[in-house]
C-alpha cells in the first residue's frame, strides 16, 4: 500500500471540538468521521485497529470454549415485554415501528434475544453449560454522547451469555470469563483491573468492571494499589484454579464509586495503599441467576424436574477499546503515539528518500514491502512528496511502531531502522523483520 493512495485524511491541527486526546487523535489522523451526534464512520486506519482488537477478543472467547453466533441489531419488542425490561429501559432504547406498525428496537444489549434462542432449542441439563457470544453493533441513545467513540450512541460490542444448571456451575462460567478478560486485555498491552461494580439495568448481584486507569476516564474508582501487582498468567480452566484467581484480586478492596463505602475502604486499606482515581471501563461482567430465564421460561429438565437456567452476561467495548488504548499509550508532550504491535494499523512505515526522475528507492521499497508481507508484517510505503522529517513526524503521530528509511545514507544492504521514540539502528532487511517478529510475540 502506498501512502499517496491511502484514505488517511490527516488534519494539520487538533480539532477544537475534541476534549480528550483519543478523540483528538482519531479525528486528526482520520481514523473516524462523525456522521451525526454519537454516530461515526470508521475510516481505513481506525477500522484496521478495531478489526485487530476484535480478532484478539474473538480468539480469547474461543479459547475458553465460547461459541460464536451472530444476532441481528434489530429486535422485536415482544421479548422485552416478556422480561419486563421494555418499559424499564427508558429513553436510552431506540424504538422503531415497521410498516406493519409492529414495535421494534435497535438492540442496546441481548439478554432477551439470546434467552429466546436458548429456550427454543435447549431442553436438557445434559446440554449445559451453553456459552454463546457475538460481536455486533449496539445502539444506546445516550443523553450526552461524548469523547468520540468512547461514549457514543452506536458502538461495537462483544457480548457473551452463559447458561448453567445451578449457581455453582454458573460461577464457574463467570470465572472463565474473568480469566478470559484478563488475557484479552493483556494481549492488547493494557493493564485492566477488575473492580466490584454495580449492575445497573442489566441486573444481578455479582459484577466486575474491567478498568484501565486514565485521568480522562468516566469511572471513579477506589482501590488498593497492591491489586496492580497481582499476576494471573498461568491459570488453568478448572474450578479451583479459577476460584483462586478471582480470590487473588478480591483480596484487595477495589470498587467503582457506586459501590464505594468510605468506612470499609479506610478499614480495609492501609493509608499508603489507598488510591482514589479515574478509569475507563473496557469490560463488564454480570451474574444475574434467573432474572431473565424465569419470566421468559428458559428451563431445562433435570431428572424430571424443571429448573430455570442460571445466566450471566459478559461485555467488552470493542470500539471503545480503540480510544482506550490511545488514552493509555499516547505521549502528550511530544505528540507521539505508539500502537501495541498486536493492533497497530501497520507495523512498519517504509520511508524512501525520493529523488526526481529516479525510482530506485521506490523499487527497493516495493521489494521490502513484498518481503514483509511474506512474513506477516503489515507495512506502508510513504511515496508522498513530503520531506523525511515531515514523514517521520506524521508516523509518530499516527503511531506506527517502526520506521525504516530507504535513503542516501543506506550503506549497501543496511538501512536506518528505528522504533517510535527509540534509537536508530543500521540493519539489513532480514534483521529488521526478525526484530519486528520477535516484538510481535511479546
Ligand atoms: N449485556 C451486558 C454485558 S454483555 C452489557 O451490555 N454490559 S455493559 O452495558 O456494561 O456494556 C459492555 C461494554 O460496552 C462496556 O463495558 C463498555 O466498554 C462498552 N460500552 C457501553 N456503553 C458504551 C457507549 N455508549 N459507547 C461505547 N462503548 C460502550
Short mmCIF file of C-alpha atoms and ligand atoms in Angstrom, two decimals:
data_model
loop_
_atom_site.label_atom_id
_atom_site.label_comp_id
_atom_site.label_asym_id
_atom_site.label_seq_id
_atom_site.Cartn_x
_atom_site.Cartn_y
_atom_site.Cartn_z
CA UNK A 1 0.00 0.00 0.00
CA UNK A 2 1.25 3.47 -0.94
CA UNK A 3 0.54 6.33 1.41
CA UNK A 4 -0.36 8.58 -1.52
CA UNK A 5 -3.26 6.25 -2.37
CA UNK A 6 -4.42 5.54 1.15
CA UNK A 7 -7.51 7.17 2.62
CA UNK A 8 -5.90 8.80 5.64
CA UNK A 9 -7.23 12.35 5.81
CA UNK A 10 -4.82 13.99 8.26
CA UNK A 11 -5.68 17.41 9.73
CA UNK A 12 -2.94 20.00 10.35
CA UNK A 13 -4.13 20.80 13.87
CA UNK A 14 -6.07 19.17 16.63
CA UNK A 15 -9.80 19.62 16.09
CA UNK A 16 -11.12 22.05 18.68
CA UNK A 17 -14.35 20.16 19.34
CA UNK A 18 -12.45 17.20 20.83
CA UNK A 19 -11.72 17.39 24.54
CA UNK A 20 -9.63 14.27 25.18
CA UNK A 21 -6.54 13.01 23.39
CA UNK A 22 -8.07 9.86 21.91
CA UNK A 23 -10.90 11.81 20.31
CA UNK A 24 -8.47 14.46 19.07
CA UNK A 25 -6.08 11.95 17.59
CA UNK A 26 -8.74 9.78 15.98
CA UNK A 27 -10.18 12.80 14.18
CA UNK A 28 -6.78 14.30 13.45
CA UNK A 29 -5.33 11.26 11.70
CA UNK A 30 -8.63 10.36 10.06
CA UNK A 31 -9.49 7.15 11.88
CA UNK A 32 -13.16 8.08 12.23
CA UNK A 33 -15.58 10.63 10.90
CA UNK A 34 -18.67 11.76 12.75
CA UNK A 35 -21.86 11.27 10.77
CA UNK A 36 -24.29 12.56 13.41
CA UNK A 37 -24.21 13.06 17.18
CA UNK A 38 -22.58 10.00 18.73
CA UNK A 39 -22.54 8.08 15.43
CA UNK A 40 -19.33 7.56 13.47
CA UNK A 41 -18.00 6.10 10.26
CA UNK A 42 -14.80 4.13 10.65
CA UNK A 43 -12.16 5.05 8.06
CA UNK A 44 -9.40 2.62 6.99
CA UNK A 45 -6.87 3.38 9.73
CA UNK A 46 -9.41 3.22 12.56
CA UNK A 47 -11.19 0.24 11.09
CA UNK A 48 -7.94 -1.73 10.81
CA UNK A 49 -7.21 -1.18 14.50
CA UNK A 50 -10.73 -2.11 15.54
CA UNK A 51 -10.68 -5.30 13.44
CA UNK A 52 -7.41 -6.37 15.04
CA UNK A 53 -8.85 -5.78 18.51
CA UNK A 54 -11.96 -7.71 17.52
CA UNK A 55 -9.85 -10.67 16.40
CA UNK A 56 -7.97 -10.83 19.71
CA UNK A 57 -11.26 -10.62 21.61
CA UNK A 58 -12.63 -13.43 19.42
CA UNK A 59 -9.60 -15.69 19.89
CA UNK A 60 -9.77 -15.34 23.66
CA UNK A 61 -13.50 -16.16 23.71
CA UNK A 62 -12.88 -19.23 21.55
CA UNK A 63 -10.03 -20.26 23.83
CA UNK A 64 -12.34 -20.71 26.85
CA UNK A 65 -14.87 -22.57 24.71
CA UNK A 66 -17.47 -19.89 23.96
CA UNK A 67 -19.32 -20.42 20.67
CA UNK A 68 -19.68 -17.54 18.25
CA UNK A 69 -23.09 -16.63 16.83
CA UNK A 70 -24.48 -13.50 15.22
CA UNK A 71 -27.74 -11.98 16.35
CA UNK A 72 -29.42 -9.11 14.49
CA UNK A 73 -29.20 -5.45 15.51
CA UNK A 74 -32.98 -5.01 15.22
CA UNK A 75 -35.10 -6.86 17.78
CA UNK A 76 -38.80 -7.31 18.39
CA UNK A 77 -40.29 -5.60 21.46
CA UNK A 78 -42.18 -8.81 22.36
CA UNK A 79 -39.29 -10.50 24.17
CA UNK A 80 -38.50 -7.30 26.08
CA UNK A 81 -42.10 -7.20 27.26
CA UNK A 82 -41.70 -10.80 28.48
CA UNK A 83 -38.65 -9.96 30.56
CA UNK A 84 -40.25 -6.76 31.82
CA UNK A 85 -37.44 -4.53 30.56
CA UNK A 86 -39.33 -2.85 27.68
CA UNK A 87 -40.68 -0.12 29.91
CA UNK A 88 -37.80 -0.10 32.39
CA UNK A 89 -35.07 0.54 29.84
CA UNK A 90 -36.31 4.06 29.21
CA UNK A 91 -35.13 6.62 26.68
CA UNK A 92 -31.77 5.01 26.01
CA UNK A 93 -33.58 2.46 23.87
CA UNK A 94 -34.14 3.45 20.26
CA UNK A 95 -37.69 2.33 19.43
CA UNK A 96 -38.79 1.87 15.83
CA UNK A 97 -42.05 0.87 14.13
CA UNK A 98 -42.06 -1.24 10.99
CA UNK A 99 -44.57 -0.89 8.14
CA UNK A 100 -46.99 -3.25 9.90
CA UNK A 101 -46.86 -0.93 12.87
CA UNK A 102 -45.01 -3.54 14.92
CA UNK A 103 -42.82 -2.23 17.72
CA UNK A 104 -39.18 -2.98 17.06
CA UNK A 105 -36.00 -1.67 18.63
CA UNK A 106 -32.30 -1.34 17.90
CA UNK A 107 -30.66 -3.67 20.44
CA UNK A 108 -28.80 -1.97 23.30
CA UNK A 109 -27.86 -5.44 24.65
CA UNK A 110 -29.06 -9.00 24.01
CA UNK A 111 -30.08 -10.85 27.19
CA UNK A 112 -33.65 -11.31 25.94
CA UNK A 113 -32.82 -12.32 22.39
CA UNK A 114 -30.22 -14.87 23.41
CA UNK A 115 -32.56 -16.31 26.07
CA UNK A 116 -35.21 -16.72 23.38
CA UNK A 117 -32.70 -18.54 21.16
CA UNK A 118 -31.62 -20.76 24.05
CA UNK A 119 -35.10 -21.75 25.23
CA UNK A 120 -36.27 -22.70 21.74
CA UNK A 121 -33.67 -25.48 21.45
CA UNK A 122 -32.05 -26.50 24.72
CA UNK A 123 -34.25 -28.72 26.83
CA UNK A 124 -31.94 -30.96 28.87
CA UNK A 125 -29.40 -30.20 31.56
CA UNK A 126 -27.05 -32.50 29.65
CA UNK A 127 -26.54 -29.74 27.06
CA UNK A 128 -25.24 -27.35 29.74
CA UNK A 129 -23.25 -25.24 30.05
CA UNK A 130 -24.03 -23.24 26.95
CA UNK A 131 -21.69 -20.31 26.36
CA UNK A 132 -22.52 -18.09 23.40
CA UNK A 133 -21.12 -14.79 22.15
CA UNK A 134 -21.43 -12.38 19.30
CA UNK A 135 -19.70 -9.23 18.17
CA UNK A 136 -22.26 -6.78 16.90
CA UNK A 137 -23.23 -3.10 16.78
CA UNK A 138 -25.36 -1.80 19.63
CA UNK A 139 -27.34 1.39 19.97
CA UNK A 140 -27.94 3.35 23.16
CA UNK A 141 -29.45 6.77 22.88
CA UNK A 142 -27.06 8.27 25.41
CA UNK A 143 -28.21 11.59 26.87
CA UNK A 144 -24.74 13.09 26.43
CA UNK A 145 -22.66 11.22 23.88
CA UNK A 146 -19.09 12.48 24.25
CA UNK A 147 -15.40 11.83 23.86
CA UNK A 148 -15.87 10.47 20.33
CA UNK A 149 -16.23 6.71 20.22
CA UNK A 150 -15.67 6.39 23.98
CA UNK A 151 -19.26 7.23 24.86
CA UNK A 152 -21.21 7.20 21.67
CA UNK A 153 -24.65 6.06 20.60
CA UNK A 154 -23.75 3.37 18.09
CA UNK A 155 -20.87 1.18 19.25
CA UNK A 156 -19.34 -2.22 18.60
CA UNK A 157 -19.54 -4.69 21.46
CA UNK A 158 -18.64 -8.26 22.19
CA UNK A 159 -21.38 -9.68 24.37
CA UNK A 160 -21.40 -13.21 25.69
CA UNK A 161 -24.02 -15.13 27.66
CA UNK A 162 -23.77 -18.20 29.86
CA UNK A 163 -26.47 -20.74 30.75
CA UNK A 164 -25.94 -23.19 33.60
CA UNK A 165 -27.88 -25.59 35.79
CA UNK A 166 -27.09 -24.09 39.19
CA UNK A 167 -25.22 -21.30 40.96
CA UNK A 168 -22.06 -23.31 41.40
CA UNK A 169 -21.74 -24.12 37.70
CA UNK A 170 -22.75 -20.57 36.76
CA UNK A 171 -19.96 -19.12 38.89
CA UNK A 172 -17.55 -21.45 37.13
CA UNK A 173 -18.68 -19.89 33.83
CA UNK A 174 -18.37 -16.40 35.33
CA UNK A 175 -14.82 -17.14 36.40
CA UNK A 176 -13.88 -18.43 32.95
CA UNK A 177 -14.84 -15.06 31.54
CA UNK A 178 -12.96 -13.34 34.34
CA UNK A 179 -9.78 -15.13 33.22
CA UNK A 180 -10.52 -14.62 29.55
CA UNK A 181 -10.84 -10.86 30.10
CA UNK A 182 -7.50 -10.66 31.89
CA UNK A 183 -5.90 -12.50 28.97
CA UNK A 184 -7.62 -10.35 26.36
CA UNK A 185 -6.55 -7.03 27.87
CA UNK A 186 -3.02 -8.30 28.40
CA UNK A 187 -2.73 -9.13 24.70
CA UNK A 188 -3.85 -5.58 23.99
CA UNK A 189 -0.97 -4.40 26.16
CA UNK A 190 -3.35 -2.90 28.69
CA UNK A 191 -3.45 -3.34 32.39
CA UNK A 192 -7.16 -3.59 33.13
CA UNK A 193 -8.10 -4.05 36.78
CA UNK A 194 -11.23 -5.99 37.77
CA UNK A 195 -13.35 -4.00 40.21
CA UNK A 196 -16.55 -4.87 42.01
CA UNK A 197 -19.28 -2.89 40.28
CA UNK A 198 -22.94 -2.01 40.22
CA UNK A 199 -25.21 -3.91 37.84
CA UNK A 200 -27.49 -1.10 36.59
CA UNK A 201 -30.15 -2.03 34.02
CA UNK A 202 -28.63 -5.48 33.36
CA UNK A 203 -29.36 -6.64 36.92
CA UNK A 204 -28.00 -9.25 39.31
CA UNK A 205 -25.84 -9.08 42.39
CA UNK A 206 -22.34 -10.06 41.24
CA UNK A 207 -20.48 -7.92 38.78
CA UNK A 208 -16.98 -6.73 37.86
CA UNK A 209 -15.92 -3.89 35.67
CA UNK A 210 -12.51 -4.09 33.98
CA UNK A 211 -10.96 -0.66 34.25
CA UNK A 212 -7.92 0.98 32.68
CA UNK A 213 -6.52 3.80 34.74
CA UNK A 214 -6.72 7.12 32.89
CA UNK A 215 -7.33 10.70 34.02
CA UNK A 216 -9.86 11.16 31.25
CA UNK A 217 -11.89 8.10 32.27
CA UNK A 218 -15.50 8.49 33.32
CA UNK A 219 -15.44 5.85 36.06
CA UNK A 220 -14.40 6.88 39.56
CA UNK A 221 -12.60 4.11 41.37
CA UNK A 222 -11.36 3.37 44.86
CA UNK A 223 -8.72 0.74 45.13
CA UNK A 224 -5.83 -0.79 46.98
CA UNK A 225 -2.80 -0.28 44.79
CA UNK A 226 -1.42 -3.73 45.62
CA UNK A 227 -4.02 -5.07 43.19
CA UNK A 228 -1.90 -3.70 40.30
CA UNK A 229 0.74 -6.33 41.04
CA UNK A 230 -1.46 -9.41 41.01
CA UNK A 231 -0.05 -11.86 38.47
CA UNK A 232 -2.55 -14.00 36.60
CA UNK A 233 -0.72 -15.61 33.73
CA UNK A 234 -0.78 -19.37 34.20
CA UNK A 235 -4.29 -20.19 35.31
CA UNK A 236 -5.90 -23.46 34.34
CA UNK A 237 -9.54 -23.80 33.34
CA UNK A 238 -10.69 -25.78 36.38
CA UNK A 239 -13.00 -24.64 39.15
CA UNK A 240 -10.38 -24.39 41.88
CA UNK A 241 -7.75 -22.53 39.89
CA UNK A 242 -10.31 -20.06 38.64
CA UNK A 243 -11.72 -19.53 42.13
CA UNK A 244 -8.22 -18.88 43.39
CA UNK A 245 -7.60 -16.43 40.60
CA UNK A 246 -10.63 -14.32 41.47
CA UNK A 247 -9.76 -14.51 45.16
CA UNK A 248 -6.29 -13.11 44.44
CA UNK A 249 -7.93 -9.97 43.11
CA UNK A 250 -10.79 -9.86 45.59
CA UNK A 251 -8.28 -9.90 48.44
CA UNK A 252 -7.83 -6.19 47.73
CA UNK A 253 -10.56 -3.61 48.11
CA UNK A 254 -11.31 -2.35 44.64
CA UNK A 255 -14.64 -0.83 43.65
CA UNK A 256 -16.31 1.70 41.37
CA UNK A 257 -17.94 4.69 43.05
CA UNK A 258 -21.49 3.23 43.12
CA UNK A 259 -20.13 0.51 45.42
CA UNK A 260 -17.92 2.78 47.47
CA UNK A 261 -18.14 2.77 51.25
CA UNK A 262 -15.64 5.09 52.91
CA UNK A 263 -15.66 3.31 56.27
CA UNK A 264 -14.93 -0.03 54.68
CA UNK A 265 -12.24 1.48 52.44
CA UNK A 266 -10.43 3.03 55.38
CA UNK A 267 -10.78 -0.09 57.47
CA UNK A 268 -9.51 -2.50 54.81
CA UNK A 269 -6.84 -0.48 53.01
CA UNK A 270 -3.80 0.89 54.86
CA UNK A 271 -3.39 4.57 54.10
CA UNK A 272 -0.26 4.20 51.98
CA UNK A 273 -2.05 1.85 49.57
CA UNK A 274 -5.24 3.87 49.08
CA UNK A 275 -5.89 5.05 45.53
CA UNK A 276 -8.83 7.20 44.51
CA UNK A 277 -8.63 7.85 40.78
CA UNK A 278 -10.36 7.60 37.42
CA UNK A 279 -10.51 4.97 34.75
CA UNK A 280 -12.10 3.75 31.55
CA UNK A 281 -14.48 0.79 31.69
CA UNK A 282 -13.49 -1.54 28.85
CA UNK A 283 -15.34 -4.63 30.01
CA UNK A 284 -18.16 -5.54 32.34
CA UNK A 285 -19.34 -8.97 33.52
CA UNK A 286 -22.56 -9.81 35.34
CA UNK A 287 -24.12 -12.74 37.15
CA UNK A 288 -27.90 -12.48 37.48
CA UNK A 289 -29.16 -16.04 38.05
CA UNK A 290 -32.73 -16.45 36.81
CA UNK A 291 -33.56 -12.77 36.28
CA UNK A 292 -34.35 -13.43 32.60
CA UNK A 293 -34.82 -17.20 32.48
CA UNK A 294 -37.73 -17.16 34.95
CA UNK A 295 -40.01 -14.55 33.32
CA UNK A 296 -39.03 -15.88 29.88
CA UNK A 297 -39.46 -19.51 30.88
CA UNK A 298 -35.99 -20.75 29.86
CA UNK A 299 -35.70 -24.02 31.74
CA UNK A 300 -34.16 -27.47 31.38
CA UNK A 301 -35.26 -30.85 32.52
CA UNK A 302 -33.15 -32.14 35.42
CA UNK A 303 -34.17 -35.69 36.31
CA UNK A 304 -37.83 -34.90 35.74
CA UNK A 305 -37.66 -31.54 37.49
CA UNK A 306 -37.94 -28.18 35.74
CA UNK A 307 -35.00 -25.90 36.51
CA UNK A 308 -34.75 -22.31 35.32
CA UNK A 309 -31.25 -21.84 33.97
CA UNK A 310 -28.80 -19.54 35.74
CA UNK A 311 -27.39 -16.87 33.49
CA UNK A 312 -24.60 -14.34 33.26
CA UNK A 313 -23.58 -11.82 30.60
CA UNK A 314 -20.17 -10.52 29.66
CA UNK A 315 -19.41 -7.41 27.61
CA UNK A 316 -16.32 -5.87 26.04
CA UNK A 317 -16.42 -2.47 24.38
CA UNK A 318 -14.56 -3.35 21.18
CA UNK A 319 -14.90 0.11 19.60
CA UNK A 320 -14.29 1.88 22.92
CA UNK A 321 -11.02 -0.04 23.24
CA UNK A 322 -9.57 1.82 20.25
CA UNK A 323 -9.88 5.06 22.20
CA UNK A 324 -8.88 3.47 25.50
CA UNK A 325 -5.61 2.20 24.02
CA UNK A 326 -4.81 5.71 22.79
CA UNK A 327 -5.59 7.17 26.22
CA UNK A 328 -3.20 4.64 27.74
CA UNK A 329 -0.39 4.90 25.16
CA UNK A 330 -0.35 8.48 23.89
CA UNK A 331 2.51 10.70 24.91
CA UNK A 332 1.07 14.20 25.24
CA UNK A 333 4.31 16.10 25.45
CA UNK A 334 5.88 15.06 22.17
CA UNK A 335 2.65 14.23 20.36
CA UNK A 336 3.84 10.68 19.87
CA UNK A 337 1.59 7.65 19.67
CA UNK A 338 2.70 4.03 19.63
CA UNK A 339 0.16 1.32 18.96
CA UNK A 340 0.84 -2.05 20.59
CA UNK A 341 2.08 -4.31 17.78
CA UNK A 342 -0.90 -6.61 18.30
CA UNK A 343 -3.30 -3.93 17.00
CA UNK A 344 -1.14 -1.44 15.08
CA UNK A 345 -2.73 -0.44 11.74
CA UNK A 346 0.70 -1.03 10.19
CA UNK A 347 3.71 -2.49 11.94
CA UNK A 348 6.28 -0.58 9.92
CA UNK A 349 6.37 2.54 7.74
CA UNK A 350 8.81 2.27 4.82
CA UNK A 351 10.03 5.78 4.10
CA UNK A 352 12.04 6.32 0.91
CA UNK A 353 14.05 9.41 0.05
CA UNK A 354 12.55 10.39 -3.25
CA UNK A 355 14.74 11.90 -5.94
CA UNK A 356 13.31 13.40 -9.11
CA UNK A 357 13.30 11.02 -12.09
CA UNK A 358 14.84 8.26 -10.04
CA UNK A 359 12.67 5.35 -8.95
CA UNK A 360 15.45 3.20 -7.45
CA UNK A 361 14.35 3.80 -3.85
CA UNK A 362 10.67 3.15 -4.60
CA UNK A 363 11.64 -0.13 -6.27
CA UNK A 364 13.63 -1.09 -3.19
CA UNK A 365 10.58 -0.27 -1.08
CA UNK A 366 8.35 -2.47 -3.24
CA UNK A 367 10.67 -5.43 -2.69
CA UNK A 368 10.82 -4.84 1.06
CA UNK A 369 7.05 -4.50 1.17
CA UNK A 370 6.62 -7.90 -0.50
CA UNK A 371 9.21 -9.47 1.76
CA UNK A 372 7.46 -8.08 4.86
CA UNK A 373 4.15 -9.36 3.54
CA UNK A 374 5.58 -12.86 3.25
CA UNK A 375 6.49 -12.60 6.95
CA UNK A 376 3.07 -11.28 8.03
CA UNK A 377 4.44 -7.82 8.72
CA UNK A 378 1.98 -5.08 7.69
CA UNK A 379 3.74 -2.12 6.16
CA UNK A 380 3.00 1.01 4.18
CA UNK A 381 5.28 2.82 1.74
CA UNK A 382 5.29 6.59 2.06
CA UNK A 383 5.67 7.68 -1.56
CA UNK A 384 4.44 11.25 -0.96
CA UNK A 385 6.50 14.37 -1.71
CA UNK A 386 6.93 15.38 1.93
CA UNK A 387 10.45 15.59 3.29
CA UNK A 388 11.77 12.86 5.55
CA UNK A 389 11.37 14.73 8.81
CA UNK A 390 7.75 15.59 8.00
CA UNK A 391 7.13 11.94 7.23
CA UNK A 392 8.69 10.78 10.48
CA UNK A 393 6.61 13.30 12.40
CA UNK A 394 3.49 12.06 10.66
CA UNK A 395 4.14 8.40 11.54
CA UNK A 396 4.97 9.38 15.12
CA UNK A 397 1.55 10.98 15.26
CA UNK A 398 -0.26 8.04 13.67
CA UNK A 399 1.60 5.68 15.96
CA UNK A 400 3.15 3.20 13.52
CA UNK A 401 5.58 1.40 15.86
CA UNK A 402 8.54 1.05 13.44
CA UNK A 403 10.05 3.20 10.71
CA UNK A 404 12.51 2.14 8.05
CA UNK A 405 14.32 4.77 6.00
CA UNK A 406 15.38 3.90 2.48
CA UNK A 407 17.65 6.75 1.62
CA UNK A 408 21.03 8.11 0.70
CA UNK A 409 22.55 7.00 3.97
CA UNK A 410 21.75 3.37 3.23
CA UNK A 411 25.06 1.53 3.16
CA UNK A 412 24.93 -1.50 0.90
CA UNK A 413 22.10 -3.58 2.26
CA UNK A 414 21.91 -1.78 5.63
CA UNK A 415 19.03 0.61 6.32
CA UNK A 416 18.17 3.03 9.11
CA UNK A 417 15.58 1.35 11.28
CA UNK A 418 14.00 2.81 14.38
CA UNK A 419 11.24 2.20 16.82
CA UNK A 420 8.97 5.15 17.57
CA UNK A 421 10.68 7.06 20.34
CA UNK A 422 13.66 4.70 20.22
CA UNK A 423 17.23 4.53 18.94
CA UNK A 424 18.13 4.24 15.26
CA UNK A 425 19.99 1.12 14.16
CA UNK A 426 21.55 0.14 10.84
CA UNK A 427 20.26 -3.26 9.88
CA UNK A 428 19.67 -5.48 6.90
CA UNK A 429 16.11 -6.40 5.98
CA UNK A 430 16.22 -9.89 7.47
CA UNK A 431 17.29 -8.48 10.82
CA UNK A 432 14.61 -5.80 10.65
CA UNK A 433 11.98 -8.45 10.05
CA UNK A 434 13.21 -10.68 12.82
CA UNK A 435 13.24 -7.77 15.29
CA UNK A 436 9.64 -6.91 14.43
CA UNK A 437 8.55 -10.54 14.58
CA UNK A 438 10.24 -11.02 17.92
CA UNK A 439 8.48 -7.96 19.32
CA UNK A 440 5.16 -9.21 17.94
CA UNK A 441 5.48 -12.34 20.05
CA UNK A 442 5.83 -10.41 23.31
N1 LIG B 1 -25.16 -7.09 28.43
C1 LIG B 1 -24.09 -6.59 29.24
C2 LIG B 1 -22.89 -7.45 29.13
S1 LIG B 1 -22.76 -8.21 27.60
C3 LIG B 1 -23.79 -5.14 28.87
O1 LIG B 1 -24.40 -4.59 27.99
N2 LIG B 1 -22.83 -4.56 29.58
S2 LIG B 1 -22.41 -3.02 29.51
O2 LIG B 1 -23.55 -2.17 29.49
O3 LIG B 1 -21.53 -2.80 30.60
O4 LIG B 1 -21.63 -2.81 28.19
C4 LIG B 1 -20.47 -3.57 27.90
C5 LIG B 1 -19.32 -2.69 27.46
O5 LIG B 1 -19.69 -1.93 26.31
C6 LIG B 1 -18.89 -1.66 28.48
O6 LIG B 1 -18.00 -2.21 29.42
C7 LIG B 1 -18.23 -0.60 27.61
O7 LIG B 1 -16.88 -0.96 27.38
C8 LIG B 1 -19.00 -0.69 26.32
N3 LIG B 1 -19.98 0.42 26.20
C9 LIG B 1 -21.13 0.57 26.90
N4 LIG B 1 -21.76 1.70 26.56
C10 LIG B 1 -20.99 2.30 25.60
C11 LIG B 1 -21.10 3.51 24.83
N5 LIG B 1 -22.15 4.33 24.97
N6 LIG B 1 -20.13 3.80 23.94
C12 LIG B 1 -19.07 2.97 23.78
N7 LIG B 1 -18.92 1.82 24.47
C13 LIG B 1 -19.86 1.48 25.37
#
